[in-house]
Amino acid sequence: SRILFGEISVVMYIITVISLLLFVYIVPGIALFPRFILTPRTIATIPFISITIVVSAQYILSILNQFSHQNVIIFIGILALVAIYRIYKIFSGLTQKVNDWVRRDYQAILLILFSSIPLMIILGFDGFQHADEIYSWNLWAKKIYLNQVITFESPGTPYPLVLPSFIAFCYKFIGNIDYQLPIKFTFSLIYISTIFTIYSFAKDKSKVGIFFITYIIVMLVIGVGYEYKKVYADTLMGGFLVASFALVISLSRSQLCINKNISSSTILLSSVILISAAALTKQGAILWTMIFYPLLAYVIINKNTNLITS
């Protein structure tokens, strides 16, 4: 009976992880921007867009006093239907090959996934600690989950709550506050998406070679990548920033590879969503959001005829 219980637990763990990855990290982003699946760079930003959507939903549902397991499932179900319909419309209307995926893109994602296995193991078998950093993200997430008032005795000041809100939404989606290991395991997708976004700028063999050499040295040999075992607000903020800047840079004249599939306005809108989410995740991103991003966006938009008029 003990072996049977263990097997059931493993199966439930796997099902929970797959459900979170599919319905929380992927479906919301595709429902909003379905054409993002056609390009490696934009598909890498989908998890961050999805996180922004579900955190916004959590906030709205909490304000309306409707943040419950049933309402979260209904919300995700609606998004799933929208995503399926919009993907069907895209592929049914295609008259020619328009996606930008090439063989080395698949090889890159496989390499990044394979090299991330140790990180997945670390995250998937190490639960949240009550005193993570100075204060506990998971403690705040539980308070949001239980619709309790959050206090900030440790930091002494109000703090951005994107990460706790996201964790709380995952708890509500699962319907159980005890499933923290599968939730933490899925945090590895933040790392994978960030690295794959950076890779998307390597479009020739020499740049791809430089990327992989740098990736192996910095992330694997030095071990910087496994600092992601503390995937809290700093890491999520970094992912938002990388994804946002990657999208806005894609609007420049030297990066027109994705503009034939996705409108410039859509790319800019998604970039603004992500840079705003970064500032709401950690105060450190406020400087980038209010100064550097607007300057970069202005320079790029001023030279993009598709965006100047709008």
GROMACS .gro file of C-alpha atoms in nm:
model
  310
    1SER     CA    1   0.000   0.000   0.000
    2ARG     CA    2   0.291   0.233   0.071
    3ILE     CA    3   0.432   0.170  -0.278
    4LEU     CA    4   0.090   0.230  -0.433
    5PHE     CA    5   0.054   0.556  -0.241
    6GLY     CA    6   0.398   0.663  -0.361
    7GLU     CA    7   0.309   0.587  -0.722
    8ILE     CA    8  -0.015   0.784  -0.692
    9SER     CA    9   0.176   1.078  -0.544
   10VAL     CA   10   0.425   1.074  -0.833
   11VAL     CA   11   0.142   1.063  -1.087
   12MET     CA   12  -0.037   1.352  -0.915
   13TYR     CA   13   0.288   1.549  -0.905
   14ILE     CA   14   0.342   1.504  -1.279
   15ILE     CA   15  -0.021   1.586  -1.363
   16THR     CA   16  -0.007   1.901  -1.148
   17VAL     CA   17   0.317   2.020  -1.312
   18ILE     CA   18   0.181   1.962  -1.664
   19SER     CA   19  -0.146   2.137  -1.578
   20LEU     CA   20   0.034   2.441  -1.437
   21LEU     CA   21   0.271   2.467  -1.734
   22LEU     CA   22  -0.008   2.434  -1.989
   23PHE     CA   23  -0.296   2.627  -1.834
   24VAL     CA   24  -0.116   2.888  -1.625
   25TYR     CA   25   0.209   2.957  -1.812
   26ILE     CA   26   0.103   2.903  -2.175
   27VAL     CA   27  -0.274   2.925  -2.238
   28PRO     CA   28  -0.333   3.282  -2.111
   29GLY     CA   29  -0.054   3.427  -2.324
   30ILE     CA   30  -0.164   3.242  -2.636
   31ALA     CA   31  -0.525   3.351  -2.581
   32LEU     CA   32  -0.411   3.714  -2.586
   33PHE     CA   33  -0.135   3.692  -2.850
   34PRO     CA   34  -0.183   3.367  -3.050
   35ARG     CA   35   0.056   3.467  -3.331
   36PHE     CA   36   0.342   3.467  -3.082
   37ILE     CA   37   0.376   3.091  -3.134
   38LEU     CA   38   0.506   3.153  -3.489
   39THR     CA   39   0.839   3.303  -3.381
   40PRO     CA   40   1.099   3.171  -3.133
   41ARG     CA   41   1.156   3.509  -2.968
   42THR     CA   42   0.790   3.585  -2.911
   43ILE     CA   43   0.700   3.235  -2.795
   44ALA     CA   44   0.971   3.268  -2.529
   45THR     CA   45   0.784   3.567  -2.386
   46ILE     CA   46   0.449   3.386  -2.357
   47PRO     CA   47   0.512   3.255  -2.001
   48PHE     CA   48   0.577   3.611  -1.879
   49ILE     CA   49   0.267   3.744  -2.053
   50SER     CA   50   0.064   3.460  -1.900
   51ILE     CA   51   0.197   3.539  -1.552
   52THR     CA   52   0.092   3.902  -1.598
   53ILE     CA   53  -0.257   3.798  -1.706
   54VAL     CA   54  -0.321   3.558  -1.418
   55VAL     CA   55  -0.182   3.804  -1.160
   56SER     CA   56  -0.417   4.071  -1.299
   57ALA     CA   57  -0.704   3.822  -1.278
   58GLN     CA   58  -0.614   3.738  -0.918
   59TYR     CA   59  -0.614   4.105  -0.824
   60ILE     CA   60  -0.950   4.173  -0.989
   61LEU     CA   61  -1.113   3.861  -0.844
   62SER     CA   62  -0.986   3.950  -0.496
   63ILE     CA   63  -1.126   4.303  -0.523
   64LEU     CA   64  -1.462   4.154  -0.621
   65ASN     CA   65  -1.432   3.898  -0.339
   66GLN     CA   66  -1.458   3.622  -0.601
   67PHE     CA   67  -1.110   3.471  -0.575
   68SER     CA   68  -1.206   3.103  -0.546
   69HIS     CA   69  -1.101   2.771  -0.698
   70GLN     CA   70  -1.420   2.752  -0.904
   71ASN     CA   71  -1.385   3.101  -1.050
   72VAL     CA   72  -1.017   3.046  -1.130
   73ILE     CA   73  -1.102   2.724  -1.316
   74ILE     CA   74  -1.380   2.903  -1.507
   75PHE     CA   75  -1.140   3.185  -1.597
   76ILE     CA   76  -0.871   2.944  -1.721
   77GLY     CA   77  -1.134   2.737  -1.907
   78ILE     CA   78  -1.255   3.043  -2.096
   79LEU     CA   79  -0.899   3.138  -2.185
   80ALA     CA   80  -0.830   2.782  -2.304
   81LEU     CA   81  -1.132   2.791  -2.539
   82VAL     CA   82  -1.024   3.132  -2.671
   83ALA     CA   83  -0.667   3.008  -2.724
   84ILE     CA   84  -0.782   2.697  -2.913
   85TYR     CA   85  -1.015   2.899  -3.135
   86ARG     CA   86  -0.755   3.166  -3.213
   87ILE     CA   87  -0.485   2.910  -3.293
   88TYR     CA   88  -0.729   2.727  -3.521
   89LYS     CA   89  -0.811   3.054  -3.700
   90ILE     CA   90  -0.442   3.128  -3.753
   91PHE     CA   91  -0.347   2.790  -3.899
   92SER     CA   92  -0.667   2.746  -4.099
   93GLY     CA   93  -0.604   3.081  -4.267
   94LEU     CA   94  -0.240   3.020  -4.354
   95THR     CA   95  -0.172   2.992  -4.726
   96GLN     CA   96   0.204   2.958  -4.691
   97LYS     CA   97   0.470   2.885  -4.431
   98VAL     CA   98   0.503   3.193  -4.212
   99ASN     CA   99   0.666   3.064  -3.894
  100ASP     CA  100   1.032   3.148  -3.838
  101TRP     CA  101   1.133   2.826  -3.664
  102VAL     CA  102   1.446   2.658  -3.802
  103ARG     CA  103   1.626   2.339  -3.702
  104ARG     CA  104   1.881   2.509  -3.477
  105ASP     CA  105   1.599   2.672  -3.277
  106TYR     CA  106   1.470   2.328  -3.181
  107GLN     CA  107   1.824   2.215  -3.102
  108ALA     CA  108   1.877   2.522  -2.883
  109ILE     CA  109   1.561   2.470  -2.680
  110LEU     CA  110   1.649   2.102  -2.631
  111LEU     CA  111   1.998   2.193  -2.510
  112ILE     CA  112   1.863   2.455  -2.269
  113LEU     CA  113   1.600   2.210  -2.140
  114PHE     CA  114   1.856   1.931  -2.096
  115SER     CA  115   2.104   2.155  -1.914
  116SER     CA  116   1.823   2.281  -1.688
  117ILE     CA  117   1.743   1.936  -1.546
  118PRO     CA  118   1.961   1.987  -1.232
  119LEU     CA  119   1.780   2.316  -1.168
  120MET     CA  120   1.442   2.146  -1.210
  121ILE     CA  121   1.543   1.881  -0.958
  122ILE     CA  122   1.660   2.143  -0.707
  123LEU     CA  123   1.338   2.343  -0.743
  124GLY     CA  124   1.104   2.044  -0.759
  125PHE     CA  125   1.225   1.883  -0.438
  126ASP     CA  126   1.281   2.189  -0.219
  127GLY     CA  127   0.972   2.358  -0.080
  128PHE     CA  128   0.931   2.722   0.016
  129GLN     CA  129   1.097   2.815   0.341
  130HIS     CA  130   0.904   3.019   0.596
  131ALA     CA  131   1.182   3.275   0.611
  132ASP     CA  132   1.285   3.290   0.244
  133GLU     CA  133   1.518   3.587   0.206
  134ILE     CA  134   1.414   3.831   0.480
  135TYR     CA  135   1.044   3.754   0.451
  136SER     CA  136   0.846   3.478   0.291
  137TRP     CA  137   0.694   3.508  -0.055
  138ASN     CA  138   0.500   3.193   0.021
  139LEU     CA  139   0.368   3.338   0.347
  140TRP     CA  140   0.226   3.635   0.158
  141ALA     CA  141   0.088   3.401  -0.109
  142LYS     CA  142  -0.099   3.203   0.157
  143LYS     CA  143  -0.248   3.523   0.296
  144ILE     CA  144  -0.370   3.619  -0.051
  145TYR     CA  145  -0.501   3.265  -0.099
  146LEU     CA  146  -0.695   3.291   0.227
  147ASN     CA  147  -0.813   3.647   0.150
  148GLN     CA  148  -0.631   3.783   0.452
  149VAL     CA  149  -0.482   4.130   0.495
  150ILE     CA  150  -0.108   4.136   0.419
  151THR     CA  151   0.120   4.316   0.662
  152PHE     CA  152   0.483   4.416   0.604
  153GLU     CA  153   0.649   4.399   0.944
  154SER     CA  154   0.981   4.267   0.808
  155PRO     CA  155   1.049   4.510   0.521
  156GLY     CA  156   0.868   4.789   0.700
  157THR     CA  157   0.717   4.926   0.379
  158PRO     CA  158   0.460   4.806   0.122
  159TYR     CA  159   0.613   4.567  -0.128
  160PRO     CA  160   0.521   4.464  -0.487
  161LEU     CA  161   0.325   4.143  -0.472
  162VAL     CA  162   0.333   4.002  -0.826
  163LEU     CA  163   0.519   3.687  -0.723
  164PRO     CA  164   0.300   3.610  -0.416
  165SER     CA  165  -0.011   3.683  -0.626
  166PHE     CA  166   0.110   3.440  -0.889
  167ILE     CA  167   0.180   3.170  -0.630
  168ALA     CA  168  -0.164   3.228  -0.475
  169PHE     CA  169  -0.329   3.195  -0.818
  170CYS     CA  170  -0.147   2.862  -0.870
  171TYR     CA  171  -0.273   2.743  -0.530
  172LYS     CA  172  -0.630   2.837  -0.625
  173PHE     CA  173  -0.594   2.668  -0.964
  174ILE     CA  174  -0.478   2.345  -0.801
  175GLY     CA  175  -0.731   2.383  -0.521
  176ASN     CA  176  -0.484   2.287  -0.251
  177ILE     CA  177  -0.237   2.498  -0.058
  178ASP     CA  178  -0.007   2.199   0.005
  179TYR     CA  179   0.111   2.155  -0.355
  180GLN     CA  180   0.408   2.391  -0.333
  181LEU     CA  181   0.668   2.155  -0.485
  182PRO     CA  182   0.500   2.134  -0.830
  183ILE     CA  183   0.455   2.513  -0.828
  184LYS     CA  184   0.821   2.571  -0.749
  185PHE     CA  185   0.925   2.316  -1.013
  186THR     CA  186   0.748   2.518  -1.281
  187PHE     CA  187   0.958   2.824  -1.187
  188SER     CA  188   1.234   2.667  -1.397
  189LEU     CA  189   1.036   2.777  -1.704
  190ILE     CA  190   1.118   3.137  -1.610
  191TYR     CA  191   1.488   3.054  -1.643
  192ILE     CA  192   1.439   2.859  -1.968
  193SER     CA  193   1.227   3.133  -2.129
  194THR     CA  194   1.477   3.404  -2.032
  195ILE     CA  195   1.773   3.215  -2.179
  196PHE     CA  196   1.582   3.123  -2.496
  197THR     CA  197   1.483   3.488  -2.543
  198ILE     CA  198   1.851   3.584  -2.536
  199TYR     CA  199   1.933   3.304  -2.779
  200SER     CA  200   1.673   3.435  -3.028
  201PHE     CA  201   1.908   3.722  -3.121
  202ALA     CA  202   2.169   3.475  -3.252
  203LYS     CA  203   2.066   3.436  -3.614
  204ASP     CA  204   2.386   3.313  -3.783
  205LYS     CA  205   2.621   3.025  -3.705
  206SER     CA  206   2.894   3.241  -3.553
  207LYS     CA  207   2.650   3.414  -3.314
  208VAL     CA  208   2.491   3.081  -3.223
  209GLY     CA  209   2.837   2.942  -3.143
  210ILE     CA  210   2.926   3.243  -2.929
  211PHE     CA  211   2.592   3.214  -2.747
  212PHE     CA  212   2.638   2.848  -2.659
  213ILE     CA  213   3.000   2.893  -2.551
  214THR     CA  214   2.898   3.185  -2.328
  215TYR     CA  215   2.596   2.993  -2.199
  216ILE     CA  216   2.805   2.691  -2.104
  217ILE     CA  217   3.076   2.900  -1.933
  218VAL     CA  218   2.853   3.148  -1.748
  219MET     CA  219   2.551   2.934  -1.664
  220LEU     CA  220   2.695   2.588  -1.624
  221VAL     CA  221   3.067   2.615  -1.539
  222ILE     CA  222   3.051   2.926  -1.318
  223GLY     CA  223   2.710   2.817  -1.195
  224VAL     CA  224   2.522   3.144  -1.227
  225GLY     CA  225   2.225   2.958  -1.372
  226TYR     CA  226   2.167   2.765  -1.054
  227GLU     CA  227   2.122   3.080  -0.854
  228TYR     CA  228   1.776   3.039  -1.005
  229LYS     CA  229   1.714   2.789  -0.727
  230LYS     CA  230   1.611   3.106  -0.545
  231VAL     CA  231   1.360   3.196  -0.814
  232TYR     CA  232   1.186   3.475  -0.636
  233ALA     CA  233   1.100   3.831  -0.735
  234ASP     CA  234   1.448   3.928  -0.859
  235THR     CA  235   1.456   3.646  -1.111
  236LEU     CA  236   1.100   3.707  -1.227
  237MET     CA  237   1.173   4.079  -1.261
  238GLY     CA  238   1.479   3.997  -1.470
  239GLY     CA  239   1.273   3.775  -1.698
  240PHE     CA  240   1.015   4.048  -1.748
  241LEU     CA  241   1.288   4.300  -1.831
  242VAL     CA  242   1.468   4.072  -2.078
  243ALA     CA  243   1.143   3.977  -2.253
  244SER     CA  244   1.020   4.335  -2.270
  245PHE     CA  245   1.343   4.476  -2.411
  246ALA     CA  246   1.370   4.186  -2.657
  247LEU     CA  247   1.026   4.270  -2.796
  248VAL     CA  248   1.081   4.644  -2.826
  249ILE     CA  249   1.423   4.589  -2.988
  250SER     CA  250   1.245   4.361  -3.238
  251LEU     CA  251   1.075   4.672  -3.375
  252SER     CA  252   1.406   4.820  -3.490
  253ARG     CA  253   1.514   4.813  -3.855
  254SER     CA  254   1.784   4.554  -3.789
  255GLN     CA  255   1.535   4.312  -3.632
  256LEU     CA  256   1.252   4.285  -3.884
  257CYS     CA  257   1.247   3.905  -3.879
  258ILE     CA  258   0.926   3.879  -3.674
  259ASN     CA  259   0.737   4.177  -3.810
  260LYS     CA  260   0.601   3.986  -4.107
  261ASN     CA  261   0.409   3.756  -3.873
  262ILE     CA  262   0.302   3.992  -3.594
  263SER     CA  263   0.196   4.355  -3.617
  264SER     CA  264   0.428   4.618  -3.472
  265SER     CA  265   0.150   4.751  -3.249
  266THR     CA  266   0.096   4.405  -3.096
  267ILE     CA  267   0.466   4.366  -3.023
  268LEU     CA  268   0.482   4.710  -2.864
  269LEU     CA  269   0.169   4.647  -2.654
  270SER     CA  270   0.307   4.320  -2.519
  271SER     CA  271   0.640   4.488  -2.445
  272VAL     CA  272   0.467   4.763  -2.246
  273ILE     CA  273   0.270   4.499  -2.052
  274LEU     CA  274   0.592   4.319  -1.957
  275ILE     CA  275   0.790   4.629  -1.859
  276SER     CA  276   0.498   4.737  -1.638
  277ALA     CA  277   0.488   4.391  -1.477
  278ALA     CA  278   0.862   4.417  -1.406
  279ALA     CA  279   0.811   4.738  -1.208
  280LEU     CA  280   0.528   4.576  -1.013
  281THR     CA  281   0.747   4.277  -0.932
  282LYS     CA  282   1.044   4.456  -0.777
  283GLN     CA  283   1.122   4.822  -0.715
  284GLY     CA  284   1.459   4.784  -0.890
  285ALA     CA  285   1.283   4.780  -1.227
  286ILE     CA  286   1.119   5.120  -1.176
  287LEU     CA  287   1.426   5.304  -1.310
  288TRP     CA  288   1.423   5.090  -1.625
  289THR     CA  289   1.048   5.131  -1.664
  290MET     CA  290   1.035   5.508  -1.624
  291ILE     CA  291   1.362   5.620  -1.788
  292PHE     CA  292   1.555   5.370  -2.002
  293TYR     CA  293   1.261   5.189  -2.160
  294PRO     CA  294   1.078   5.506  -2.273
  295LEU     CA  295   1.401   5.644  -2.423
  296LEU     CA  296   1.474   5.322  -2.612
  297ALA     CA  297   1.114   5.287  -2.723
  298TYR     CA  298   1.106   5.647  -2.847
  299VAL     CA  299   1.420   5.602  -3.057
  300ILE     CA  300   1.288   5.281  -3.212
  301ILE     CA  301   0.931   5.402  -3.266
  302ASN     CA  302   1.055   5.725  -3.424
  303LYS     CA  303   1.228   5.516  -3.694
  304ASN     CA  304   0.945   5.264  -3.742
  305THR     CA  305   0.694   5.390  -3.999
  306ASN     CA  306   0.443   5.126  -3.890
  307LEU     CA  307   0.425   5.281  -3.542
  308ILE     CA  308   0.474   5.653  -3.593
  309THR     CA  309   0.116   5.720  -3.703
  310SER     CA  310  -0.042   5.523  -3.420
   0.00000   0.00000   0.00000
